[in-house]
Amino acid sequence: MDEKKILIIDDDVDITRSFQAALKDHYDVDTANDTTSGMAKLKSWKPDLLILDVMMETTLEGHRFAHNLRKEVEFADMPVLVITGMSDAIGVNIREAFTDSEELQNLYFLDKPVDPEELLTRVKKII
Amino acid sequence: MEPRKIKLVQFAYWLIRLRWLGVLGIVLVTFFSSRILDISVEETSLYVISAGFLLLNVFHFILLRRIVARNTEYLLRRVKKLINFQISSDLFVLTLMLHFSGGIENPFIIYYIFHMIMASIILSPKESFLQVTFALILIGLLTISEYSGIIPHYPLEGFVTHNLYTTEIYLIGTGIIFITTSYLVVYITNSIAVQSRKHEEAYIQANRELEKKDNIKNEYVLRITHDIKGHLAAIQSCLGVANKKIKDFPAGDCPEFVERAYKRTNILVRFIKDLLYITKMKLHDQFEKSGFSIRESVKRIVEDLKSYAEQKSIEIKINIDDSVDQICGFQVSIEELISNLLTNAIHYSERNGKVLFNVGPLDNKVLFEVIDEGIGIPVDEQDLIFDEFYRASNIREKDLDGTGLGLSISKKIVENHGGEIWVESQVGSGTKFSFTIPGCLSLQNKT
């Protein structure tokens, strides 16, 4: 059986590395530390799941990224696991921001800090 | 609703409540004077006036409620108009009642003063002076009309025995005392009211300032929490992987993730140390300043940084002008400041680069310059780099190590010494940080 592919986008290398390590025994995992290279990898590699940090450097860069992603036909239905939990720091409710855009389909949320075991369990449920 | 509006509306309601009591008071006093004290009072007329007064108050009450319920932008003006109208009608009713109970001979004439005080508290000086003039015209008309027989006089027999209303000397004396008292009362009350209004405004303003500061503080705390949480999330994640691998022997990836967690813990510790340092500086603006040799300090700092510079093959060139030796200030802070800037210069330089450190006189200050040939700072971010937590965009991606506090600490140190700090930089070709510390003499003059 082919291994399913997961792409992790987060600007924090420690986070992407540890997430990768937590998942790599079960999935084919690649990482990107900024949205530009993330988008390039998405297009060329076509992962089955995207794990996305929504609040890169305290802007809503991840949110914007997910927004643009949904506009593209090939990624319109791709499952996205959104890593949140920093929202409280700037007073933005991420889930609400996403709900407003009516794109909740195939969108999952996980709060930082994320335990690797918990991450694996969650990913198994999604794909 | 704004506090001012609320206050005015409350005052209007209070006036209405007071008037219910007034109606009851008039009825009771009339009854008591007539039936028990056996004073000749026009009982029927006074009861009719009381009933009219009651109806008038009901009318005011309904009107006020409607104005408040609508709550338009004109609310303030409308309520003020209503209060003006209320006070004028009160004065009219009072004059009417006095007419049926002895006119100027009735000591209840003092009750005009109450209205004047109330008008002065809530209305503008102009409005209150108009109200008092209106009251004086009413009393004047009443007195003159009764004196000249145009309207009948109803004496309070059994209370005032002489026909005072035709005694000219009494009328003139009472008139003068009453007029001066009225205007003085309005003047004094008005001054006090204006003053207390000013105090109140100052108090509200101060409160607003405090709220703003409190918000800034809250945002600050959130920002700090966010940074700490970010580091902790990474540490937890790395340790989580290591922990799992240890359990699932063989522990292949352990060293990497323990090392990542360890490094991240170091950054977090430094972040918290910086945070404590900057908070301490904010709390204690004044340091005990003393003279110390800048040459000795620089020697020590460069010695400490030597191994780091050698790692990157960076040459540090020191150039201290002969005229500069003693610096006045808080030695530990200034050394921290120089060390901060030199460390940054090395950190953001390419291998085999050069870092220049100049110290020289500038007017009666000492000018320090730290010059590197490193990656530089984008022009539009040069104003922001001294802000707490700010990290320039071209270093954010490259290294995770910075806390975003180093330069704001540096700025705080310079400012605490009464100096200035600024930056000149070009992306790709280098950065020059300059700061001044006032010379020993000017410092001594200050203290």
PDB file of N, CA and C in Angstrom, chain A residues 11-15 17-19 21-22 24-25 55 57-58 85-86 88-91 112-117 120, chain B residues 219 222-223 226-227 229-234 236-241 244-245 247 253 256-257 260 264 391 396 400:
ATOM      1  N   ASP A  11       6.576  28.146  10.321  1.00  0.00           N
ATOM      2  CA  ASP A  11       7.855  28.861  10.239  1.00  0.00           C
ATOM      3  C   ASP A  11       8.838  28.432  11.324  1.00  0.00           C
ATOM      4  N   ASP A  12       8.362  27.648  12.281  1.00  0.00           N
ATOM      5  CA  ASP A  12       9.221  27.208  13.374  1.00  0.00           C
ATOM      6  C   ASP A  12       9.820  25.835  13.030  1.00  0.00           C
ATOM      7  N   VAL A  13      11.135  25.826  12.762  1.00  0.00           N
ATOM      8  CA  VAL A  13      11.783  24.579  12.333  1.00  0.00           C
ATOM      9  C   VAL A  13      11.650  23.484  13.389  1.00  0.00           C
ATOM     10  N   ASP A  14      11.745  23.867  14.659  1.00  0.00           N
ATOM     11  CA  ASP A  14      11.627  22.861  15.724  1.00  0.00           C
ATOM     12  C   ASP A  14      10.270  22.168  15.661  1.00  0.00           C
ATOM     13  N   ILE A  15       9.256  22.928  15.340  1.00  0.00           N
ATOM     14  CA  ILE A  15       7.906  22.359  15.247  1.00  0.00           C
ATOM     15  C   ILE A  15       7.802  21.442  14.025  1.00  0.00           C
ATOM     16  N   ARG A  17      10.127  19.914  12.378  1.00  0.00           N
ATOM     17  CA  ARG A  17      10.978  18.730  12.533  1.00  0.00           C
ATOM     18  C   ARG A  17      10.327  17.716  13.473  1.00  0.00           C
ATOM     19  N   SER A  18       9.816  18.199  14.596  1.00  0.00           N
ATOM     20  CA  SER A  18       9.254  17.258  15.568  1.00  0.00           C
ATOM     21  C   SER A  18       7.943  16.657  15.068  1.00  0.00           C
ATOM     22  N   PHE A  19       7.144  17.440  14.357  1.00  0.00           N
ATOM     23  CA  PHE A  19       5.907  16.896  13.781  1.00  0.00           C
ATOM     24  C   PHE A  19       6.255  15.811  12.756  1.00  0.00           C
ATOM     25  N   ALA A  21       8.931  13.984  12.671  1.00  0.00           N
ATOM     26  CA  ALA A  21       9.416  12.793  13.359  1.00  0.00           C
ATOM     27  C   ALA A  21       8.262  11.984  13.951  1.00  0.00           C
ATOM     28  N   ALA A  22       7.239  12.708  14.428  1.00  0.00           N
ATOM     29  CA  ALA A  22       6.116  12.015  15.060  1.00  0.00           C
ATOM     30  C   ALA A  22       5.284  11.243  14.033  1.00  0.00           C
ATOM     31  N   LYS A  24       6.459  10.304  10.705  1.00  0.00           N
ATOM     32  CA  LYS A  24       7.160   9.703   9.560  1.00  0.00           C
ATOM     33  C   LYS A  24       7.141   8.166   9.544  1.00  0.00           C
ATOM     34  N   ASP A  25       6.893   7.539  10.701  1.00  0.00           N
ATOM     35  CA  ASP A  25       6.824   6.078  10.712  1.00  0.00           C
ATOM     36  C   ASP A  25       5.567   5.557  10.025  1.00  0.00           C
ATOM     37  N   MET A  55      -0.770  30.998  12.311  1.00  0.00           N
ATOM     38  CA  MET A  55      -0.349  32.302  12.819  1.00  0.00           C
ATOM     39  C   MET A  55       1.154  32.484  12.703  1.00  0.00           C
ATOM     40  N   GLU A  57       4.397  34.061  12.585  1.00  0.00           N
ATOM     41  CA  GLU A  57       4.898  35.378  13.019  1.00  0.00           C
ATOM     42  C   GLU A  57       3.775  36.350  13.368  1.00  0.00           C
ATOM     43  N   THR A  58       2.826  35.831  14.091  1.00  0.00           N
ATOM     44  CA  THR A  58       1.719  36.622  14.652  1.00  0.00           C
ATOM     45  C   THR A  58       0.857  37.396  13.636  1.00  0.00           C
ATOM     46  N   GLY A  85      -3.972  28.216  18.535  1.00  0.00           N
ATOM     47  CA  GLY A  85      -3.599  28.287  19.946  1.00  0.00           C
ATOM     48  C   GLY A  85      -2.816  29.537  20.256  1.00  0.00           C
ATOM     49  N   MET A  86      -2.393  30.228  19.205  1.00  0.00           N
ATOM     50  CA  MET A  86      -1.707  31.494  19.428  1.00  0.00           C
ATOM     51  C   MET A  86      -2.701  32.637  19.266  1.00  0.00           C
ATOM     52  N   ASP A  88      -5.125  33.618  20.958  1.00  0.00           N
ATOM     53  CA  ASP A  88      -5.441  34.428  22.141  1.00  0.00           C
ATOM     54  C   ASP A  88      -4.495  35.616  22.282  1.00  0.00           C
ATOM     55  N   ALA A  89      -3.286  35.459  21.728  1.00  0.00           N
ATOM     56  CA  ALA A  89      -2.288  36.513  21.911  1.00  0.00           C
ATOM     57  C   ALA A  89      -2.652  37.799  21.191  1.00  0.00           C
ATOM     58  N   ILE A  90      -3.338  37.700  20.074  1.00  0.00           N
ATOM     59  CA  ILE A  90      -3.676  38.943  19.379  1.00  0.00           C
ATOM     60  C   ILE A  90      -5.175  39.165  19.339  1.00  0.00           C
ATOM     61  N   GLY A  91      -5.890  38.335  20.066  1.00  0.00           N
ATOM     62  CA  GLY A  91      -7.321  38.565  20.203  1.00  0.00           C
ATOM     63  C   GLY A  91      -8.125  38.229  18.964  1.00  0.00           C
ATOM     64  N   LYS A 112      -2.054  24.482  19.756  1.00  0.00           N
ATOM     65  CA  LYS A 112      -0.682  24.410  20.236  1.00  0.00           C
ATOM     66  C   LYS A 112      -0.709  24.556  21.751  1.00  0.00           C
ATOM     67  N   PRO A 113       0.154  23.996  22.559  1.00  0.00           N
ATOM     68  CA  PRO A 113       1.174  23.050  22.118  1.00  0.00           C
ATOM     69  C   PRO A 113       0.573  21.689  21.771  1.00  0.00           C
ATOM     70  N   VAL A 114       1.169  21.041  20.784  1.00  0.00           N
ATOM     71  CA  VAL A 114       0.630  19.774  20.299  1.00  0.00           C
ATOM     72  C   VAL A 114       1.541  18.627  20.733  1.00  0.00           C
ATOM     73  N   ASP A 115       0.964  17.655  21.375  1.00  0.00           N
ATOM     74  CA  ASP A 115       1.719  16.468  21.754  1.00  0.00           C
ATOM     75  C   ASP A 115       1.827  15.569  20.520  1.00  0.00           C
ATOM     76  N   PRO A 116       3.045  15.049  20.203  1.00  0.00           N
ATOM     77  CA  PRO A 116       3.207  14.241  18.997  1.00  0.00           C
ATOM     78  C   PRO A 116       2.244  13.048  18.912  1.00  0.00           C
ATOM     79  N   GLU A 117       1.999  12.394  20.043  1.00  0.00           N
ATOM     80  CA  GLU A 117       1.068  11.249  20.066  1.00  0.00           C
ATOM     81  C   GLU A 117      -0.333  11.690  19.643  1.00  0.00           C
ATOM     82  N   LEU A 120      -0.548  12.341  15.983  1.00  0.00           N
ATOM     83  CA  LEU A 120      -0.658  11.118  15.188  1.00  0.00           C
ATOM     84  C   LEU A 120      -2.090  10.566  15.228  1.00  0.00           C
TER      85      LEU A 120
ATOM     86  N   GLU B 219      -1.959  44.177  26.431  1.00  0.00           N
ATOM     87  CA  GLU B 219      -1.430  43.721  25.152  1.00  0.00           C
ATOM     88  C   GLU B 219      -0.002  43.236  25.316  1.00  0.00           C
ATOM     89  N   LEU B 222      -0.020  39.861  26.849  1.00  0.00           N
ATOM     90  CA  LEU B 222      -0.423  38.876  25.841  1.00  0.00           C
ATOM     91  C   LEU B 222       0.738  38.545  24.906  1.00  0.00           C
ATOM     92  N   ARG B 223       1.429  39.600  24.493  1.00  0.00           N
ATOM     93  CA  ARG B 223       2.564  39.443  23.587  1.00  0.00           C
ATOM     94  C   ARG B 223       3.634  38.544  24.234  1.00  0.00           C
ATOM     95  N   HIS B 226       2.487  35.028  24.482  1.00  0.00           N
ATOM     96  CA  HIS B 226       2.547  34.410  23.159  1.00  0.00           C
ATOM     97  C   HIS B 226       3.955  33.909  22.855  1.00  0.00           C
ATOM     98  N   ASP B 227       4.965  34.752  23.140  1.00  0.00           N
ATOM     99  CA  ASP B 227       6.345  34.361  22.847  1.00  0.00           C
ATOM    100  C   ASP B 227       6.773  33.172  23.704  1.00  0.00           C
ATOM    101  N   LYS B 229       4.862  30.978  25.066  1.00  0.00           N
ATOM    102  CA  LYS B 229       4.100  29.804  24.649  1.00  0.00           C
ATOM    103  C   LYS B 229       4.687  29.190  23.370  1.00  0.00           C
ATOM    104  N   GLY B 230       5.131  30.044  22.464  1.00  0.00           N
ATOM    105  CA  GLY B 230       5.731  29.556  21.223  1.00  0.00           C
ATOM    106  C   GLY B 230       6.954  28.689  21.493  1.00  0.00           C
ATOM    107  N   HIS B 231       7.815  29.190  22.384  1.00  0.00           N
ATOM    108  CA  HIS B 231       9.005  28.409  22.722  1.00  0.00           C
ATOM    109  C   HIS B 231       8.624  27.119  23.438  1.00  0.00           C
ATOM    110  N   LEU B 232       7.698  27.245  24.382  1.00  0.00           N
ATOM    111  CA  LEU B 232       7.290  26.052  25.148  1.00  0.00           C
ATOM    112  C   LEU B 232       6.646  25.012  24.238  1.00  0.00           C
ATOM    113  N   ALA B 233       5.864  25.481  23.256  1.00  0.00           N
ATOM    114  CA  ALA B 233       5.208  24.539  22.340  1.00  0.00           C
ATOM    115  C   ALA B 233       6.258  23.754  21.570  1.00  0.00           C
ATOM    116  N   ALA B 234       7.310  24.454  21.126  1.00  0.00           N
ATOM    117  CA  ALA B 234       8.378  23.771  20.389  1.00  0.00           C
ATOM    118  C   ALA B 234       9.119  22.803  21.296  1.00  0.00           C
ATOM    119  N   GLN B 236       8.034  21.335  24.004  1.00  0.00           N
ATOM    120  CA  GLN B 236       7.176  20.199  24.321  1.00  0.00           C
ATOM    121  C   GLN B 236       7.104  19.226  23.157  1.00  0.00           C
ATOM    122  N   SER B 237       7.001  19.781  21.974  1.00  0.00           N
ATOM    123  CA  SER B 237       6.892  18.949  20.782  1.00  0.00           C
ATOM    124  C   SER B 237       8.157  18.111  20.595  1.00  0.00           C
ATOM    125  N   CYS B 238       9.319  18.764  20.739  1.00  0.00           N
ATOM    126  CA  CYS B 238      10.593  18.051  20.581  1.00  0.00           C
ATOM    127  C   CYS B 238      10.773  16.990  21.650  1.00  0.00           C
ATOM    128  N   LEU B 239      10.489  17.365  22.905  1.00  0.00           N
ATOM    129  CA  LEU B 239      10.624  16.388  23.995  1.00  0.00           C
ATOM    130  C   LEU B 239       9.617  15.260  23.824  1.00  0.00           C
ATOM    131  N   GLY B 240       8.453  15.598  23.271  1.00  0.00           N
ATOM    132  CA  GLY B 240       7.430  14.575  23.036  1.00  0.00           C
ATOM    133  C   GLY B 240       7.952  13.495  22.107  1.00  0.00           C
ATOM    134  N   VAL B 241       8.606  13.924  21.037  1.00  0.00           N
ATOM    135  CA  VAL B 241       9.178  12.963  20.082  1.00  0.00           C
ATOM    136  C   VAL B 241      10.258  12.129  20.766  1.00  0.00           C
ATOM    137  N   LYS B 244       8.854   9.590  23.165  1.00  0.00           N
ATOM    138  CA  LYS B 244       8.224   8.454  22.508  1.00  0.00           C
ATOM    139  C   LYS B 244       9.287   7.499  21.956  1.00  0.00           C
ATOM    140  N   LYS B 245      10.329   8.088  21.369  1.00  0.00           N
ATOM    141  CA  LYS B 245      11.386   7.256  20.779  1.00  0.00           C
ATOM    142  C   LYS B 245      12.109   6.450  21.855  1.00  0.00           C
ATOM    143  N   LYS B 247      10.871   5.344  24.534  1.00  0.00           N
ATOM    144  CA  LYS B 247       9.986   4.239  24.911  1.00  0.00           C
ATOM    145  C   LYS B 247      10.000   3.153  23.839  1.00  0.00           C
ATOM    146  N   ASP B 253      16.285   8.986  16.916  1.00  0.00           N
ATOM    147  CA  ASP B 253      16.198  10.430  16.722  1.00  0.00           C
ATOM    148  C   ASP B 253      16.374  11.230  18.006  1.00  0.00           C
ATOM    149  N   GLU B 256      18.835  14.418  18.451  1.00  0.00           N
ATOM    150  CA  GLU B 256      18.450  15.609  17.710  1.00  0.00           C
ATOM    151  C   GLU B 256      17.358  16.391  18.434  1.00  0.00           C
ATOM    152  N   PHE B 257      16.344  15.678  18.889  1.00  0.00           N
ATOM    153  CA  PHE B 257      15.213  16.400  19.467  1.00  0.00           C
ATOM    154  C   PHE B 257      15.500  16.890  20.874  1.00  0.00           C
ATOM    155  N   ARG B 260      17.380  19.999  20.192  1.00  0.00           N
ATOM    156  CA  ARG B 260      16.478  21.084  19.785  1.00  0.00           C
ATOM    157  C   ARG B 260      15.754  21.667  20.995  1.00  0.00           C
ATOM    158  N   ARG B 264      16.154  25.433  22.519  1.00  0.00           N
ATOM    159  CA  ARG B 264      14.961  26.262  22.640  1.00  0.00           C
ATOM    160  C   ARG B 264      14.770  26.717  24.082  1.00  0.00           C
ATOM    161  N   ARG B 391      11.427  42.112  15.341  1.00  0.00           N
ATOM    162  CA  ARG B 391      12.595  41.504  14.713  1.00  0.00           C
ATOM    163  C   ARG B 391      12.485  41.752  13.219  1.00  0.00           C
ATOM    164  N   ARG B 396      14.265  37.246  10.781  1.00  0.00           N
ATOM    165  CA  ARG B 396      13.250  36.352  11.358  1.00  0.00           C
ATOM    166  C   ARG B 396      13.356  34.961  10.780  1.00  0.00           C
ATOM    167  N   LEU B 400      16.281  31.651  14.784  1.00  0.00           N
ATOM    168  CA  LEU B 400      15.232  31.645  15.786  1.00  0.00           C
ATOM    169  C   LEU B 400      15.725  32.212  17.113  1.00  0.00           C
TER     170      LEU B 400
END
